[in-house]
Each structure stands twice: as C-alpha cells, then as structure tokens.
Amino acid sequence: MNEYARPSRMKVDLGALARNYAVVRSRTGANRKLIASIKGNAYGHGAVEIAKFLAAQDVFGFWTGSLAEARELREAGITTKIIMFGGYREDQIPLLLANDLSPTVFDDRGLAAVAAAAGSIGREISLYVKVDAGLGRLGVSIQTAFDFVVKASQTPCVRVEGVYTHLPFNSDPGEQWAKARYALFEKLLSDLARRGINPDITQVWGSSGVLGGLPDICNAVCVGHLLYGLVPAGLDCDAAQDYVPILSVLSAPIVHIGSVDQSLRASAYRGRGGCSSGVIGFGLCDGVLRPRGEHKFHALVHGRRVPVIGTSLEHSILDLDCIDSPQIGDQAILIGHAGQEEITVKDWAKWCDCTPLEVLMSLSKRTTVEYRPA
Ligand SMILES: *Cc1c(COP(=O)(O)O)cnc(C)c1O
C-alpha cells in the first residue's frame, strides 16, 4: 500500500474474476485457448494484479496495446505469453523482443521491421497477423490477407503463430454484420489451410461473440469485457446476468462536515442541496465524470442515498441533510452496496450518458486498488 496515496479506495474482487473466468470457460469449451484482453490497464482494474491472477488459471496469453504495461507484467515476474495488438513504434520493436512480447503485423512495413529486428538478434520471432474484416481498424484488409499471410510465412526469421481479427458488435444488426464478415474470415482460414498454413492460434470472437454463443472454426477466443463483469453496451441479455462486475467498491471517507449558506447554494451547486454538507477527497482529478441532463450523482452514506451536489478538482460535496449525525471518517460509497442500496458502474454510465467501460477508463490511477483474494 502506497503510504502517500489519496484517501479513496477501489476494491476489486478476484473471486468475481474467478467466477467470470469459469463462466467464459464453460461457454467456450475447455479445448479452446483463452486469451485475456488486459489492454487499458485491464479495463481500469490494474493490469499487473489481474494478469497475475489470470496467469495462475489456464489462460493462454494476454493481449495488450501498451508496451509500458506489458513491461510491468514482465517486471512482476509474469512469464505468460503477451501479444501486442499494436501500440508501439517501429523503433520500439527491439524493446518488444527484449521483453519477450509477440508483435502483431498487418502491413509490409511492419513485417519487414519485425523480420529485421529478429535477424539482428539471430532468433526466430513468432508474430501475429491482424486482419481487418471491415471495421477499418488495424489490420491487413480481408481481401489481401491471404497473400500477406503467405508472404509472412515465407519471410526469414519470423513464424506466423497466429492470425486474428476482431468483430465486436452491440446490436442485432451488428451481430448479423459480424456473422457475415466472419464468413469471410473463415474462408481465409480454409484457404490458408489448403495452402498448408495452419497457425497455432486463430481467433475472431471477443466478449460479444462469446455472449451470443456464435459458432466459429477458430481455436481461441480473446475476452476482455466479460472477465471484468462488463457487458458490451447494448447486449444486456439473460446470458449477461452470469457475469458480475469485479469492481465491487469505490469509496472515499468524509473528511469534513460543513454547512451550505442557503443563498449561495443555488448558484454554486447543482440542484437543490441541503444545509449540511460532507466533503470527500475524490474529485475531478480522480476521474469523476459530469452528469448529463437531469441526472445527478449519488453516493451512499450510512446505507442511505445522498446527492452529490458539487465536484471540484480534488473534492466532491455531498448533501448530508438526511443523515443523522454524520461523522468525519464515515465512508461515502460511490460504487457498491450499503444497506438496501446499491450504486453500480452502470448507474454511473447512465448518469453520464456513456458506457461502463468509459466510466472505468475515467477512474484514474490515483485511486488505490485493493484486491480481495478469491
Ligand atoms: C479488445 C479486443 C478483444 C476483446 O474484446 P472484448 O469485447 O473486451 O472482449 C478481442 N480481440 C481484439 C483484437 C481486441 O482488440
């Protein structure tokens, strides 16, 4: 624990992570390889601790887009395969190889750069080819992917270990589109197989495909959202109920109890506040988002829901009129359960008109994370 840390705390429940992992495993079948997406600091939950926990399960590897975070994993002693989605410059490829990370390539330039770096260290490097099946994201286009994979597989000093694409969706039409694009990817894999190219790892589906139970001929899935108990926006179906958010608590202690002058209140604060205020050490610098429209932020104090009437850079102000004798040191729960009440990441997403993932990304690294063991 950092003794200089700010007062707020996030609790991440590794037991919930273990349960989500088991549900994903039961949906994908044991003979599929599972790659855990830990990009974006493990979707805001802390890449090192999440990866340490998952490395002890039967995870095949981690996918990330941050060279710095990948290095932190290696420094923490994690030896599991780490595949870089991208997120590095060509001149960083030697660093990537020095840290035993697997590069992704999707154009001639990237392929040549990896081959040159591999040649200079005199070691064969396993790489992954990313195919763009129509989203316009990173990837060699599905139309030219066959030629590119053949070329990569004939390039000295490199070995094509994996071929993957990404077809996330968040609506029924999106699912139909993803299935149609998947058919093209399946044809690519069959064409490659006929040419004698059978990569160790083939992958198309992430959380939305796993949630929808979509069939495929790939031998791996790469899942992020579901492991963290996040359901991709728009896919709140019955199967989604099996996944529990692993962020169980976000809290900050009340550091001051004040009173709001009634004539000032209306102009300084959002909505009608009360007379008694509580100040917590959690503000914009910690990632509080701004509520949209008529929405208001709430927190839980003594098991009761209280409005958040204002937010400054370092603090937020709670309306404590309905709380009997609030005390300095009482915890304000910003996300989590208290008594009969609960505030979820989804509530925050609704208040701010954004996705749960955007909420998690806004919670800055300034809040100390405590991990509850499984
Ligand atoms: C992020 C990512 C995933 C995981 O997506 P989720 O929806 O979080 O499961 C899978 N594949 C690729 C290529 C990705 O970039």
JSON list of C-alpha atoms in Angstrom, two decimals, residues 18 48 53 80 101 103-104 122-123 209 220-221 238 268:
[
{"chain": "A", "resi": 18, "resn": "ALA", "atom": "CA", "xyz": [-12.53, -16.28, -11.00]},
{"chain": "A", "resi": 48, "resn": "VAL", "atom": "CA", "xyz": [-0.43, -6.41, -13.08]},
{"chain": "A", "resi": 53, "resn": "PHE", "atom": "CA", "xyz": [-4.33, -13.86, -11.09]},
{"chain": "A", "resi": 80, "resn": "THR", "atom": "CA", "xyz": [2.80, -15.94, -19.79]},
{"chain": "A", "resi": 101, "resn": "LEU", "atom": "CA", "xyz": [6.46, -9.87, -26.30]},
{"chain": "A", "resi": 103, "resn": "PRO", "atom": "CA", "xyz": [4.34, -8.46, -32.21]},
{"chain": "A", "resi": 104, "resn": "THR", "atom": "CA", "xyz": [1.31, -8.03, -34.45]},
{"chain": "A", "resi": 122, "resn": "GLY", "atom": "CA", "xyz": [19.56, -14.03, -34.58]},
{"chain": "A", "resi": 123, "resn": "ARG", "atom": "CA", "xyz": [16.38, -15.57, -33.25]},
{"chain": "A", "resi": 209, "resn": "GLY", "atom": "CA", "xyz": [-19.34, -13.30, -29.82]},
{"chain": "A", "resi": 220, "resn": "ALA", "atom": "CA", "xyz": [-9.03, -19.32, -29.49]},
{"chain": "A", "resi": 221, "resn": "VAL", "atom": "CA", "xyz": [-11.19, -16.53, -28.14]},
{"chain": "A", "resi": 238, "resn": "ASP", "atom": "CA", "xyz": [-30.14, -13.09, -19.98]},
{"chain": "A", "resi": 268, "resn": "ALA", "atom": "CA", "xyz": [-22.77, 27.28, -6.79]}
]
